[in-house]
Amino acid sequence: GENVEQHPSTLSVQEGDSAVIKCTYSDSASNYFPWYKQELGKRPQLIIDIRSNVGEKKDQRIAVTLNKTAKHFSLHITETQPEDSAVYFCAASIYGGSQGNLIFGKGTKLSVKP
Amino acid sequence: DAGVIQSPRHEVTEMGQEVTLRCKPISGHDYLFWYRQTMMRGLELLIYFNNNVPIDDSGMPEDRFSAKMPNASFSTLKIQPSEPRDSAVYFCASSPPVGKRAPGANVLTFGAGSRLTVL
């Protein structure tokens, strides 16, 4: 089955700096890679996703890149703000297939210091 | 839509007691997932259903855990007997049918979670 590794487990940056979180996956059949943000005591919420037919997707200050050959994908947050502080999870699955389950990485706790 | 509804939000029980967690998926979603979140193990998929049928329960930790989905709008996760190591936040999530997933739309929507503490 799919296995998703996520690094780093914790990340501390100064406000205004960029943050990068990286994930690798094992199943070459996976073609859907969402990122979820979980604030303390809240539910995970989707912030951006990418499918394997594109290499990069951007939404304002966040972007995700995908390297299918190397089986890794990354989340980039630019001009970080204190409200970006949260735990971020990457995930992988087969989109549109009979499998609907997402396999999550262990999470990255991002702290943005003012 | 009110989203995915879970109950109870918090449950404190003693070891050996039966625990039942409940979930109402988003109307029209035909996939339902149960996840468990702990500091040590992160977000783990326990089981998921499609059209009320269990598809994959390989994540269910042991026979003390069972899940049912008697109809499209209700699912339960039961732990009997409960143990302290079952303490965690249990999330239910749902997904729309494959053919109705619009590009960019959220594939998986989580409920608010049920925080279980077993003493």
XYZ file of N, CA and C in Angstrom:
699
model
N 0.817 -1.207 0.000
C 0.000 0.000 0.000
C 0.850 1.256 0.000
N 0.172 2.383 -0.058
C 0.863 3.666 -0.101
C 1.493 3.988 1.250
N 2.657 4.659 1.190
C 3.327 5.150 2.383
C 3.805 6.574 2.094
N 3.500 7.494 2.978
C 3.861 8.894 2.780
C 4.783 9.337 3.915
N 5.949 9.852 3.534
C 6.909 10.379 4.497
C 6.930 11.903 4.387
N 6.967 12.584 5.526
C 6.910 14.039 5.531
C 8.030 14.596 6.398
N 8.677 15.662 5.887
C 9.777 16.308 6.612
C 9.750 17.815 6.388
N 10.156 18.624 7.371
C 10.551 18.201 8.716
C 9.320 17.997 9.596
N 9.514 17.503 10.790
C 8.383 17.332 11.701
C 8.042 18.653 12.396
N 9.054 19.509 12.569
C 8.807 20.842 13.103
C 9.613 21.840 12.285
N 9.070 23.044 12.169
C 9.715 24.089 11.365
C 9.389 25.438 11.994
N 10.416 26.202 12.280
C 10.226 27.520 12.871
C 10.833 28.558 11.949
N 10.066 29.584 11.592
C 10.555 30.633 10.699
C 10.159 31.988 11.256
N 10.867 33.018 10.787
C 10.507 34.387 11.148
C 9.416 34.881 10.204
N 8.556 35.701 10.728
C 7.509 36.293 9.898
C 8.122 36.939 8.662
N 7.512 36.648 7.515
C 8.018 37.211 6.275
C 8.930 36.270 5.511
N 9.512 35.288 6.210
C 10.349 34.298 5.536
C 9.481 33.283 4.814
N 10.146 32.430 4.015
C 9.444 31.346 3.329
C 9.579 30.054 4.127
N 8.615 29.156 3.935
C 8.638 27.837 4.578
C 8.411 26.777 3.507
N 9.174 25.694 3.610
C 9.041 24.597 2.654
C 8.883 23.287 3.412
N 7.889 22.522 3.050
C 7.636 21.205 3.653
C 7.660 20.183 2.524
N 8.348 19.063 2.768
C 8.533 18.085 1.702
C 7.926 16.733 2.053
N 7.390 16.061 1.035
C 6.809 14.730 1.222
C 7.244 13.809 0.102
N 7.406 12.543 0.434
C 7.646 11.516 -0.572
C 6.556 10.457 -0.449
N 6.262 9.818 -1.567
C 5.260 8.758 -1.560
C 5.834 7.524 -2.241
N 5.196 6.391 -2.005
C 5.792 5.143 -2.486
C 5.041 4.528 -3.664
N 3.746 4.773 -3.760
C 2.931 4.111 -4.782
C 2.886 4.968 -6.053
N 3.499 4.487 -7.110
C 3.556 5.264 -8.352
C 2.166 5.442 -8.971
N 1.163 4.680 -8.499
C -0.197 4.838 -9.018
C -0.905 6.043 -8.404
N -0.387 6.562 -7.319
C -1.019 7.733 -6.687
C -0.946 8.915 -7.634
N -2.033 9.659 -7.702
C -2.069 10.773 -8.649
C -2.761 12.011 -8.081
N -3.026 12.001 -6.772
C -3.706 13.127 -6.147
C -3.008 13.440 -4.836
N -2.598 14.718 -4.664
C -1.748 15.078 -3.530
C -2.268 16.368 -2.888
N -3.098 16.224 -1.877
C -3.616 17.415 -1.190
C -2.762 17.766 0.014
N -2.887 19.001 0.442
C -2.265 19.478 1.670
C -3.362 20.013 2.589
N -3.271 19.613 3.855
C -4.253 20.044 4.853
C -3.545 20.844 5.939
N -4.267 21.829 6.438
C -3.782 22.658 7.546
C -4.670 22.391 8.750
N -4.049 22.135 9.896
C -4.819 21.881 11.108
C -4.365 22.829 12.205
N -5.228 23.741 12.550
C -4.939 24.644 13.668
C -5.259 23.916 14.970
N -4.679 24.403 16.048
C -4.788 23.735 17.337
C -6.246 23.523 17.724
N -6.604 22.265 17.975
C -7.956 21.941 18.418
C -9.007 21.946 17.321
N -8.561 22.110 16.071
C -9.526 22.176 14.965
C -9.379 20.951 14.044
N -10.239 20.869 13.083
C -10.175 19.768 12.118
C -9.199 20.117 10.998
N -8.629 19.108 10.334
C -7.791 19.391 9.156
C -8.655 19.990 8.048
N -8.109 21.000 7.378
C -8.836 21.630 6.274
C -7.927 21.739 5.066
N -8.489 21.453 3.907
C -7.733 21.486 2.654
C -7.297 22.909 2.340
N -6.013 23.067 1.993
C -5.533 24.388 1.594
C -5.138 24.433 0.128
N -4.668 23.334 -0.404
C -4.294 23.285 -1.805
C -4.098 21.826 -2.181
N -4.312 21.497 -3.444
C -4.070 20.130 -3.900
C -3.516 20.164 -5.320
N -2.940 19.071 -5.726
C -2.369 18.976 -7.062
C -2.589 17.571 -7.578
N -2.843 17.473 -8.872
C -2.940 16.167 -9.504
C -1.721 15.953 -10.376
N -1.460 14.691 -10.685
C -0.172 14.371 -11.301
C -0.073 14.800 -12.753
N -1.113 15.404 -13.296
C -1.000 15.884 -14.666
C -0.412 17.299 -14.730
N -0.108 17.870 -13.556
C 0.554 19.176 -13.520
C 1.757 19.099 -12.581
N 2.721 19.990 -12.783
C 3.922 19.963 -11.970
C 3.916 20.987 -10.850
N 3.072 22.019 -11.008
C 3.069 23.073 -9.998
C 1.701 23.735 -9.976
N 1.309 24.152 -8.788
C 0.047 24.874 -8.644
C 0.226 25.942 -7.575
N -0.318 27.119 -7.841
C -0.106 28.228 -6.906
C -1.432 28.868 -6.546
N -1.541 29.282 -5.287
C -2.724 29.993 -4.833
C -2.264 31.052 -3.847
N -2.102 32.257 -4.323
C -1.639 33.400 -3.529
C -0.284 33.070 -2.913
N -0.194 32.973 -1.583
C 1.126 32.776 -0.960
C 1.539 31.312 -0.858
N 0.690 30.399 -1.245
C 1.049 28.987 -1.147
C 1.165 28.370 -2.537
N 2.073 27.428 -2.646
C 2.276 26.723 -3.904
C 2.667 25.286 -3.583
N 2.359 24.402 -4.508
C 2.766 23.010 -4.365
C 3.454 22.588 -5.655
N 4.550 21.859 -5.517
C 5.263 21.326 -6.665
C 5.276 19.810 -6.581
N 5.304 19.169 -7.717
C 5.263 17.709 -7.783
C 6.325 17.200 -8.747
N 7.092 16.233 -8.292
C 8.054 15.550 -9.143
C 7.662 14.074 -9.190
N 6.994 13.685 -10.267
C 6.475 12.316 -10.363
C 7.595 11.294 -10.463
N 8.645 11.657 -11.140
C 9.755 10.719 -11.338
C 10.384 10.349 -9.999
N 10.605 11.374 -9.192
C 11.224 11.146 -7.893
C 10.207 10.786 -6.824
N 8.943 10.888 -7.150
C 7.850 10.614 -6.209
C 7.956 11.492 -4.967
N 8.105 12.795 -5.221
C 8.021 13.699 -4.081
C 7.297 14.984 -4.472
N 6.718 15.620 -3.455
C 5.985 16.860 -3.658
C 6.214 17.750 -2.445
N 6.091 19.041 -2.676
C 6.461 20.012 -1.640
C 5.425 21.126 -1.541
N 5.306 21.662 -0.341
C 4.462 22.830 -0.079
C 5.371 24.017 0.191
N 5.081 25.123 -0.491
C 5.872 26.334 -0.305
C 4.947 27.438 0.183
N 5.310 28.062 1.296
C 4.558 29.207 1.796
C 5.492 30.400 1.801
N 5.119 31.442 1.082
C 5.945 32.652 1.040
C 5.347 33.720 1.946
N 6.222 34.676 2.323
C 5.794 35.801 3.174
C 4.946 35.312 4.344
N 5.508 34.396 5.109
C 4.752 33.770 6.197
C 4.241 34.791 7.201
N 3.101 34.466 7.772
C 2.450 35.314 8.763
C 2.151 34.477 10.008
N 2.007 35.108 11.167
C 1.734 34.332 12.390
C 0.525 33.402 12.257
N -0.469 33.797 11.490
C -1.661 32.951 11.329
C -1.402 31.714 10.473
N -0.216 31.621 9.889
C 0.162 30.402 9.177
C 0.623 29.316 10.146
N 0.821 29.687 11.400
C 1.250 28.704 12.408
C 0.167 27.640 12.574
N 0.562 26.370 12.368
C -0.387 25.256 12.406
C 0.395 23.981 12.113
N -0.313 22.866 12.112
C 0.280 21.612 11.642
C -0.205 21.378 10.219
N 0.729 21.073 9.342
C 0.417 20.848 7.937
C 0.623 19.367 7.609
N -0.349 18.782 6.925
C -0.281 17.384 6.527
C -0.308 17.274 5.002
N 0.588 16.458 4.474
C 0.477 16.088 3.075
C -0.229 14.735 2.991
N -0.737 14.419 1.832
C -1.429 13.140 1.656
C -1.327 12.724 0.194
N -1.586 11.450 -0.046
C -1.548 10.912 -1.403
C -2.653 9.883 -1.567
N -3.195 9.827 -2.757
C -4.187 8.791 -3.062
C -4.353 8.700 -4.571
N -5.221 7.795 -4.967
C -5.572 7.663 -6.377
C -6.889 8.387 -6.574
N -6.856 9.481 -7.313
C -8.042 10.312 -7.523
C -8.897 9.699 -8.618
N -10.172 9.537 -8.317
C -11.066 9.057 -9.357
C -11.087 7.554 -9.477
N -10.276 6.885 -8.686
C -10.296 5.422 -8.734
C -11.270 4.867 -7.705
N -11.325 3.565 -7.586
C -12.220 2.956 -6.612
C -11.753 3.240 -5.196
N -10.469 3.535 -5.046
C -9.962 3.893 -3.726
C -10.167 5.370 -3.490
N -10.838 5.715 -2.404
C -11.008 7.130 -2.093
C -10.195 7.559 -0.911
N -9.430 6.626 -0.340
C -8.771 6.965 0.913
C -7.481 7.737 0.696
N -7.262 8.691 1.573
C -6.021 9.450 1.595
C -5.089 8.859 2.649
N -3.832 8.713 2.279
C -2.810 8.305 3.234
C -2.022 9.553 3.586
N -1.960 9.862 4.885
C -1.363 11.111 5.333
C 0.067 10.928 5.798
N 0.873 11.975 5.632
C 2.153 12.051 6.292
C 1.932 12.356 7.769
N 3.015 12.330 8.539
C 2.913 12.492 9.986
C 2.692 13.935 10.417
N 2.834 14.877 9.516
C 2.570 16.264 9.846
C 3.820 17.075 10.124
N 3.735 18.370 9.866
C 4.808 19.325 10.172
C 4.214 20.460 10.985
N 4.768 20.673 12.156
C 4.307 21.784 12.992
C 5.088 23.027 12.608
N 4.400 23.982 12.001
C 5.023 25.230 11.564
C 4.747 26.323 12.591
N 5.806 26.967 13.026
C 5.685 28.099 13.938
C 6.254 29.330 13.243
N 5.459 30.375 13.158
C 5.906 31.620 12.540
C 6.044 32.656 13.644
N 7.272 33.109 13.852
C 7.552 34.044 14.952
C 7.445 35.475 14.465
N 6.690 36.301 15.190
C 6.523 37.696 14.769
C 7.830 38.477 14.924
N -25.139 23.187 3.544
C -24.954 21.903 4.214
C -24.214 22.135 5.520
N -24.560 21.374 6.562
C -23.934 21.565 7.868
C -22.568 20.914 7.943
N -22.154 20.240 6.909
C -20.874 19.567 6.951
C -20.997 18.198 7.588
N -19.848 17.608 7.902
C -19.810 16.303 8.554
C -20.057 16.522 10.049
N -21.028 15.823 10.584
C -21.420 16.017 11.983
C -20.979 14.818 12.814
N -20.230 15.093 13.868
C -19.776 14.025 14.759
C -20.288 14.260 16.172
N -20.540 13.142 16.856
C -20.905 13.228 18.271
C -20.422 11.975 18.994
N -20.083 12.083 20.268
C -19.987 13.323 21.016
C -18.700 14.076 20.654
N -18.568 15.317 21.028
C -17.342 16.062 20.778
C -16.251 15.663 21.763
N -16.685 15.359 22.971
C -15.743 14.920 24.001
C -16.359 13.745 24.756
N -15.521 12.768 25.066
C -15.994 11.621 25.826
C -14.892 11.214 26.784
N -15.246 11.121 28.055
C -14.313 10.619 29.062
C -14.949 9.375 29.661
N -14.211 8.285 29.645
C -14.771 7.035 30.139
C -13.696 6.264 30.878
N -14.113 5.228 31.525
C -13.158 4.404 32.261
C -12.814 3.152 31.462
N -11.633 2.683 31.683
C -11.164 1.476 31.007
C -12.188 0.355 31.161
N -12.443 -0.330 30.049
C -13.377 -1.435 30.071
C -14.774 -1.081 29.605
N -15.061 0.206 29.575
C -16.389 0.637 29.140
C -16.496 0.622 27.620
N -17.727 0.509 27.153
C -17.980 0.584 25.712
C -18.113 2.043 25.288
N -17.524 2.359 24.155
C -17.591 3.713 23.610
C -18.192 3.643 22.213
N -19.135 4.516 21.924
C -19.716 4.603 20.577
C -19.612 6.029 20.077
N -18.937 6.177 18.942
C -18.799 7.475 18.285
C -19.699 7.481 17.057
N -20.274 8.636 16.777
C -21.271 8.720 15.712
C -20.874 9.745 14.663
N -21.345 9.496 13.438
C -20.995 10.392 12.334
C -22.131 10.473 11.333
N -22.399 11.692 10.896
C -23.350 11.929 9.812
C -22.572 12.598 8.682
N -22.415 11.925 7.545
C -21.644 12.513 6.443
C -22.434 13.612 5.739
N -21.760 14.317 4.856
C -22.425 15.323 4.041
C -23.403 14.620 3.100
N -24.586 15.176 2.982
C -25.597 14.580 2.123
C -25.098 14.469 0.684
N -25.249 13.286 0.102
C -24.798 13.077 -1.269
C -23.415 12.479 -1.361
N -22.648 12.513 -0.282
C -21.323 11.878 -0.279
C -21.509 10.375 -0.096
N -20.770 9.596 -0.897
C -20.937 8.149 -0.796
C -19.719 7.437 -0.214
N -18.677 8.213 0.130
C -17.528 7.649 0.838
C -17.525 8.204 2.260
N -17.259 7.318 3.210
C -17.138 7.753 4.600
C -15.900 7.100 5.207
N -15.118 7.907 5.920
C -13.844 7.467 6.469
C -13.804 7.726 7.965
N -13.177 6.815 8.686
C -12.859 7.044 10.090
C -11.343 7.108 10.238
N -10.858 8.223 10.819
C -9.439 8.407 11.097
C -9.244 8.557 12.600
N -8.066 8.166 13.066
C -7.683 8.381 14.447
C -6.421 9.243 14.461
N -6.381 10.240 15.339
C -5.212 11.121 15.415
C -4.616 11.098 16.822
N -3.336 10.779 16.886
C -2.581 10.851 18.126
C -1.265 11.568 17.841
N -0.628 12.048 18.888
C 0.662 12.720 18.710
C 1.687 11.760 18.136
N 1.660 10.530 18.624
C 2.695 9.578 18.233
C 2.511 9.053 16.814
N 1.286 8.812 16.407
C 1.045 8.111 15.158
C 0.419 8.983 14.066
N 0.122 10.239 14.418
C -0.459 11.132 13.417
C -1.877 10.730 13.054
N -2.247 10.986 11.801
C -3.581 10.670 11.293
C -3.567 9.288 10.659
N -4.282 8.364 11.258
C -4.319 6.997 10.755
C -5.717 6.685 10.216
N -5.763 6.109 9.023
C -7.040 5.660 8.481
C -7.408 4.338 9.145
N -8.587 4.287 9.754
C -9.034 3.067 10.422
C -9.841 2.194 9.468
N -10.833 2.805 8.810
C -11.740 2.063 7.947
C -12.424 3.059 7.034
N -12.831 2.601 5.835
C -13.690 3.444 5.041
C -14.777 2.650 4.335
N -15.868 3.320 4.073
C -17.057 2.752 3.449
C -17.312 3.441 2.116
N -17.869 2.676 1.194
C -18.395 3.236 -0.036
C -19.814 2.691 -0.213
N -20.766 3.603 -0.376
C -22.166 3.183 -0.478
C -22.561 2.244 0.662
N -22.138 2.600 1.859
C -22.487 1.903 3.106
C -21.773 0.577 3.286
N -20.933 0.189 2.354
C -20.233 -1.096 2.433
C -18.786 -0.857 2.870
N -18.307 -1.590 3.889
C -16.900 -1.420 4.284
C -15.982 -1.913 3.175
N -15.044 -1.048 2.771
C -14.143 -1.368 1.669
C -12.781 -1.830 2.190
N -12.286 -1.137 3.190
C -10.959 -1.452 3.710
C -10.950 -1.202 5.205
N -10.813 -2.251 5.978
C -10.751 -2.093 7.443
C -9.386 -2.516 7.978
N -8.395 -2.509 7.112
C -7.073 -2.981 7.526
C -6.434 -2.086 8.586
N -6.939 -0.870 8.728
C -6.391 0.031 9.733
C -7.012 -0.121 11.113
N -8.035 -0.910 11.222
C -8.672 -1.119 12.529
C -7.680 -1.860 13.418
N -7.341 -1.278 14.568
C -6.229 -1.808 15.351
C -6.442 -3.226 15.877
N -7.626 -3.558 16.276
C -7.863 -4.894 16.808
C -9.357 -5.142 16.913
N -9.694 -6.349 17.349
C -11.099 -6.744 17.362
C -11.961 -5.923 18.305
N -11.349 -5.169 19.165
C -12.141 -4.330 20.072
C -12.819 -3.191 19.314
N -12.318 -2.909 18.117
C -12.870 -1.834 17.301
C -13.807 -2.423 16.249
N -14.965 -1.771 16.087
C -15.882 -2.166 15.021
C -16.576 -0.925 14.486
N -16.935 -0.951 13.217
C -17.614 0.183 12.605
C -18.753 -0.330 11.747
N -19.823 0.467 11.718
C -20.982 0.116 10.913
C -21.489 1.343 10.181
N -22.176 1.090 9.083
C -22.840 2.176 8.357
C -24.177 1.625 7.896
N -25.194 1.705 8.732
C -26.481 1.099 8.408
C -27.227 1.794 7.280
N -26.912 3.082 7.039
C -27.539 3.797 5.930
C -26.614 4.920 5.489
N -27.010 5.613 4.447
C -26.126 6.611 3.823
C -25.884 7.837 4.699
N -26.640 7.996 5.759
C -26.512 9.212 6.555
C -26.023 8.971 7.975
N -25.511 7.763 8.252
C -25.124 7.492 9.631
C -24.083 6.387 9.708
N -23.081 6.617 10.548
C -22.071 5.594 10.803
C -21.669 5.635 12.266
N -21.269 4.495 12.793
C -20.779 4.419 14.160
C -19.430 3.735 14.199
N -18.616 4.154 15.149
C -17.356 3.485 15.466
C -17.441 3.101 16.935
N -17.312 1.806 17.188
C -17.495 1.314 18.546
C -16.199 0.712 19.055
N -15.896 0.960 20.317
C -14.732 0.364 20.969
C -15.247 -0.353 22.215
N -14.994 -1.647 22.256
C -15.481 -2.447 23.373
C -14.564 -3.638 23.608
N -13.903 -3.737 24.752
C -13.838 -2.739 25.820
C -12.770 -1.693 25.525
N -12.945 -0.497 26.027
C -11.979 0.571 25.775
C -10.769 0.432 26.700
N -9.624 0.939 26.216
C -8.382 0.917 26.969
C -7.752 2.315 26.926
N -6.904 2.643 27.909
C -6.274 3.982 27.909
C -5.546 4.310 26.604
N -4.960 3.324 25.969
C -4.224 3.610 24.726
C -5.143 3.954 23.560
N -6.441 3.833 23.746
C -7.389 4.252 22.714
C -7.650 5.751 22.770
N -7.131 6.412 23.779
C -7.325 7.862 23.903
C -6.741 8.556 22.678
N -7.568 9.348 22.026
C -7.176 9.988 20.766
C -8.324 10.888 20.325
N -8.087 11.601 19.225
C -9.177 12.300 18.545
C -9.567 11.451 17.347
N -10.843 11.145 17.247
C -11.356 10.329 16.158
C -12.110 11.242 15.194
N -11.633 11.257 13.950
C -12.272 12.075 12.926
C -13.056 11.196 11.967
N -14.221 11.687 11.615
C -14.980 11.121 10.519
C -14.847 12.097 9.348
N -14.802 11.565 8.139
C -14.700 12.412 6.954
C -15.527 11.778 5.840
N -15.959 12.613 4.899
C -16.718 12.069 3.773
C -16.253 12.677 2.453
N -16.504 11.944 1.368
C -16.130 12.370 0.021
C -17.303 12.178 -0.921
N -17.380 13.053 -1.930
C -18.455 12.900 -2.918
C -18.150 11.739 -3.850
N -19.157 11.296 -4.609
C -18.922 10.227 -5.595
C -17.827 10.635 -6.575
N -17.100 9.655 -7.056
C -15.981 9.921 -7.947
C -16.406 10.779 -9.132
N -17.546 10.462 -9.723
C -17.992 11.185 -10.908
C -18.480 12.600 -10.632
N -18.584 12.971 -9.356
C -19.088 14.301 -9.011
C -18.012 15.159 -8.346
N -16.762 14.758 -8.502
C -15.686 15.539 -7.896
C -15.228 16.582 -8.899
N -15.581 17.814 -8.672
C -15.186 18.885 -9.570
C -13.708 19.187 -9.392
N -13.019 19.563 -10.472
C -11.595 19.900 -10.356
C -11.392 20.983 -9.313
N -10.453 20.769 -8.431
C -10.175 21.743 -7.392
C -11.090 21.637 -6.196
N -12.160 20.866 -6.305
C -13.083 20.749 -5.176
C -12.453 19.893 -4.093
N -12.909 20.110 -2.886
C -12.391 19.373 -1.745
C -12.822 17.915 -1.827
N -11.845 17.016 -1.896
C -12.173 15.600 -2.001
C -12.622 15.053 -0.653
N -11.993 15.503 0.396
C -12.233 14.933 1.718
C -12.572 16.050 2.698
N -13.739 15.972 3.316
C -14.164 16.951 4.306
C -14.250 16.284 5.664
N -13.557 16.852 6.638
C -13.527 16.276 7.977
C -14.631 16.844 8.861
N -15.076 16.016 9.794
C -15.898 16.499 10.891
C -15.020 17.161 11.941
N -15.645 17.668 12.985
C -14.910 18.396 14.027
C -14.138 17.459 14.948
N -14.417 16.177 14.886
C -13.689 15.206 15.685
C -14.358 14.909 17.016
N -14.055 13.710 17.524
C -14.506 13.300 18.864
C -13.260 13.007 19.680
N -13.077 13.781 20.755
C -11.904 13.579 21.598
C -12.245 12.564 22.678
N -11.570 11.431 22.633
C -11.842 10.341 23.575
C -10.714 10.240 24.588
N -11.084 10.223 25.851
C -10.121 9.992 26.928
C -10.592 8.777 27.717
N -9.727 7.782 27.778
C -10.035 6.561 28.528
C -9.124 6.529 29.757
N -9.728 6.557 30.915
C -8.956 6.621 32.170
C -8.615 5.224 32.689
